[in-house]
């Protein structure tokens, strides 16, 4: 189908975008980034925004910056407009290579060339790889609103299905990863390669945390996680059409074990080569 | 802004000035306003890939982009592949030789997907090509022949590049100074 009529605005800066969102608040404005979720929903008419505020022409919102913190640790700042593909191809160093490796799970190449990190986080699909990675690595989401900028921890950001702590007039500016994760991995199962996962699992061997997608309405972080069996048994799952709870639980068990094995293997690769 | 916006598009090296509603997707503008009906439309939600075109060299779904968003980008469609006199490009020739199409509905999308991908990854392995062709749907071929065609095209391009390097004249002393 074709999208319903809307008024188009091209934001020239984040300030400009925030201003438009506030000004048009009564008329359902929406930010437009990669459009890989929003335009599909508009074509279905599941979304009918009255105004689109296009942020893809805002200078400085795309790109990855690496720096070193006071304690010598690597810090990664990923601009909201950075595409999945740009992260996939970037050399993020052993501390954050897990992010590049995980991108192969995000849709397919032509989706990754347009879809953005900020858009994924804002869209907040409970199985989206970016949401899981942000929660697993305790990333911080930097958002700008009329009152200025604030930082929201990924753990407090995802509130429910497609629902976040972001105010309607806030724009995500960047995502900050400041805890190196050289021994981490993300893996998943989807019926077809490139589809959203039925279940996804990530593991960070240094913190002992595990994150699961597809088992609740938001990414589920398990700190000081036990064995794959213990993690899977503790999940509160219901039978759904085509996906019995036992099947999902089995996937969670297998994928947690697989994510841990992959995390351990990357460390070996790094130290061998 | 009014219902109609002035949009300047650059498609296959030509500039077009259009007065279109902002809600018109790139796929619809290419087909209906520019008559470039080689770009096909299947699902209109990003799944099938029939609408795949190149935006600044990168394969993208034309059904998930508004034309107004890509005003200053270089767009390439399947019409840009063949010579002006109709001679097939090397990639199209490989699709023909390997029977990489049957009904042909998906073919423009696969061609632009491969064109963009091989330009970025000329050393792509068969395994990597298999993963990339999974981006688009083909109901006829079973993908084997599409993979064969793209793999063969990549090999031929590598061989041609190597041959060109082998026959290039030795740089004469001082020419690099
Ligand atoms: C066929 C297909 C398969 C896909 N498979 C996957 C997959 O496996 N995994 C996955 O994670 N995703 C997948 N996606 C979705 C893709 O990753 C999207 O890119 C992503 O969900 C949204 O990013 P976007 O830049 O396209 O945002 P848009 O579609 O432009 O926007 C999405 C939402 O976020 C808001 N938004 C965008 N940017 C900002 C910002 N900076 N600040 C605040 N709000 C903002 C918009 O207003 C909108 O509500 C798939 C998409 C398709 C079409
Ligand atoms: S029509 Fe664009 S992906 Fe199917
Ligand atoms: S050749 Fe018919 S869909 Fe691919």
Coordinates of C-alpha atoms in Angstrom, one line a residue, chain B residues 19-137:
Chain B
X19 CA 6.8 18.4 -8.4
X20 CA 5.6 15.5 -6.3
X21 CA 3.9 14.8 -3.0
X22 CA 6.4 14.0 -0.3
X23 CA 4.7 10.7 0.4
X24 CA 5.7 9.3 -3.0
X25 CA 8.3 6.6 -2.5
X26 CA 11.5 6.4 -4.6
X27 CA 10.1 3.2 -6.2
X28 CA 6.9 5.0 -7.4
X29 CA 8.8 8.1 -8.6
X30 CA 11.2 5.9 -10.6
X31 CA 8.3 4.0 -12.2
X32 CA 5.5 6.5 -12.5
X33 CA 7.2 9.9 -12.8
X34 CA 10.4 8.9 -14.7
X35 CA 9.1 5.8 -16.6
X36 CA 11.9 3.7 -15.3
X37 CA 9.8 0.6 -15.0
X38 CA 12.8 -1.8 -14.6
X39 CA 12.6 -1.2 -10.9
X40 CA 9.8 -3.6 -9.8
X41 CA 7.6 -3.4 -6.8
X42 CA 6.5 -6.6 -4.9
X43 CA 5.8 -6.2 -1.2
X44 CA 6.3 -2.5 -0.4
X45 CA 7.6 -3.4 3.1
X46 CA 11.2 -4.2 2.5
X47 CA 11.0 -8.0 2.3
X48 CA 11.2 -9.0 -1.4
X49 CA 13.9 -6.8 -2.8
X50 CA 12.3 -6.4 -6.2
X51 CA 12.7 -2.6 -5.8
X52 CA 16.4 -2.7 -4.9
X53 CA 18.4 0.2 -6.5
X54 CA 21.7 1.8 -5.7
X55 CA 21.8 5.0 -3.5
X56 CA 25.3 6.5 -3.6
X57 CA 26.5 3.1 -4.6
X58 CA 24.8 1.1 -1.8
X59 CA 21.9 -1.3 -2.4
X60 CA 18.7 0.0 -0.8
X61 CA 15.0 -0.7 -0.9
X62 CA 13.4 2.0 -3.1
X63 CA 10.0 1.2 -1.5
X64 CA 11.2 2.2 2.0
X65 CA 12.6 5.6 0.9
X66 CA 10.8 8.8 0.1
X67 CA 12.2 10.4 -3.1
X68 CA 12.4 13.7 -1.2
X69 CA 14.8 12.2 1.3
X70 CA 17.4 11.3 -1.4
X71 CA 17.6 14.6 -3.2
X72 CA 21.3 15.0 -3.2
X73 CA 22.1 11.3 -3.7
X74 CA 23.2 9.5 -6.9
X75 CA 20.5 6.9 -7.7
X76 CA 21.2 4.0 -10.1
X77 CA 18.6 1.7 -11.5
X78 CA 18.8 -1.5 -13.6
X79 CA 18.4 0.7 -16.7
X80 CA 22.0 2.0 -16.1
X81 CA 23.6 -1.4 -16.6
X82 CA 23.3 -2.1 -20.3
X83 CA 25.2 0.0 -23.0
X84 CA 23.1 2.8 -24.6
X85 CA 22.9 0.5 -27.7
X86 CA 21.4 -2.3 -25.6
X87 CA 24.5 -4.5 -25.1
X88 CA 24.3 -6.3 -21.8
X89 CA 26.8 -5.5 -19.0
X90 CA 29.1 -8.3 -17.9
X91 CA 26.9 -8.9 -14.9
X92 CA 23.7 -9.2 -17.0
X93 CA 25.6 -11.4 -19.5
X94 CA 26.5 -13.8 -16.6
X95 CA 22.9 -13.9 -15.5
X96 CA 21.9 -14.9 -19.0
X97 CA 24.6 -17.5 -19.4
X98 CA 23.9 -19.2 -16.1
X99 CA 20.1 -18.9 -16.4
X100 CA 20.0 -16.8 -13.3
X101 CA 16.4 -15.9 -14.1
X102 CA 13.2 -17.5 -15.2
X103 CA 10.2 -15.2 -15.0
X104 CA 12.5 -12.2 -14.5
X105 CA 10.4 -10.4 -12.0
X106 CA 13.1 -10.4 -9.3
X107 CA 16.0 -9.9 -11.7
X108 CA 16.4 -6.1 -11.6
X109 CA 16.6 -6.3 -7.8
X110 CA 19.2 -9.0 -7.9
X111 CA 21.2 -7.2 -10.5
X112 CA 21.4 -4.0 -8.5
X113 CA 22.1 -5.9 -5.3
X114 CA 25.0 -7.7 -7.0
X115 CA 26.2 -4.6 -8.7
X116 CA 26.5 -2.7 -5.5
X117 CA 27.8 -5.6 -3.5
X118 CA 30.6 -6.6 -5.9
X119 CA 31.7 -3.0 -6.3
X120 CA 32.3 -2.9 -2.5
X121 CA 33.5 -6.5 -2.1
X122 CA 35.3 -7.5 -5.4
X123 CA 37.0 -10.4 -3.5
X124 CA 33.6 -11.9 -2.3
X125 CA 33.6 -15.6 -1.8
X126 CA 30.8 -17.9 -3.0
X127 CA 29.7 -18.3 0.6
X128 CA 29.5 -14.5 1.1
X129 CA 27.6 -14.2 -2.2
X130 CA 25.1 -16.9 -1.0
X131 CA 24.4 -14.9 2.2
X132 CA 23.9 -11.6 0.2
X133 CA 21.5 -13.1 -2.3
X134 CA 19.3 -14.2 0.6
X135 CA 18.4 -10.4 0.8
X136 CA 16.0 -10.8 -2.1
X137 CA 13.2 -13.2 -2.9

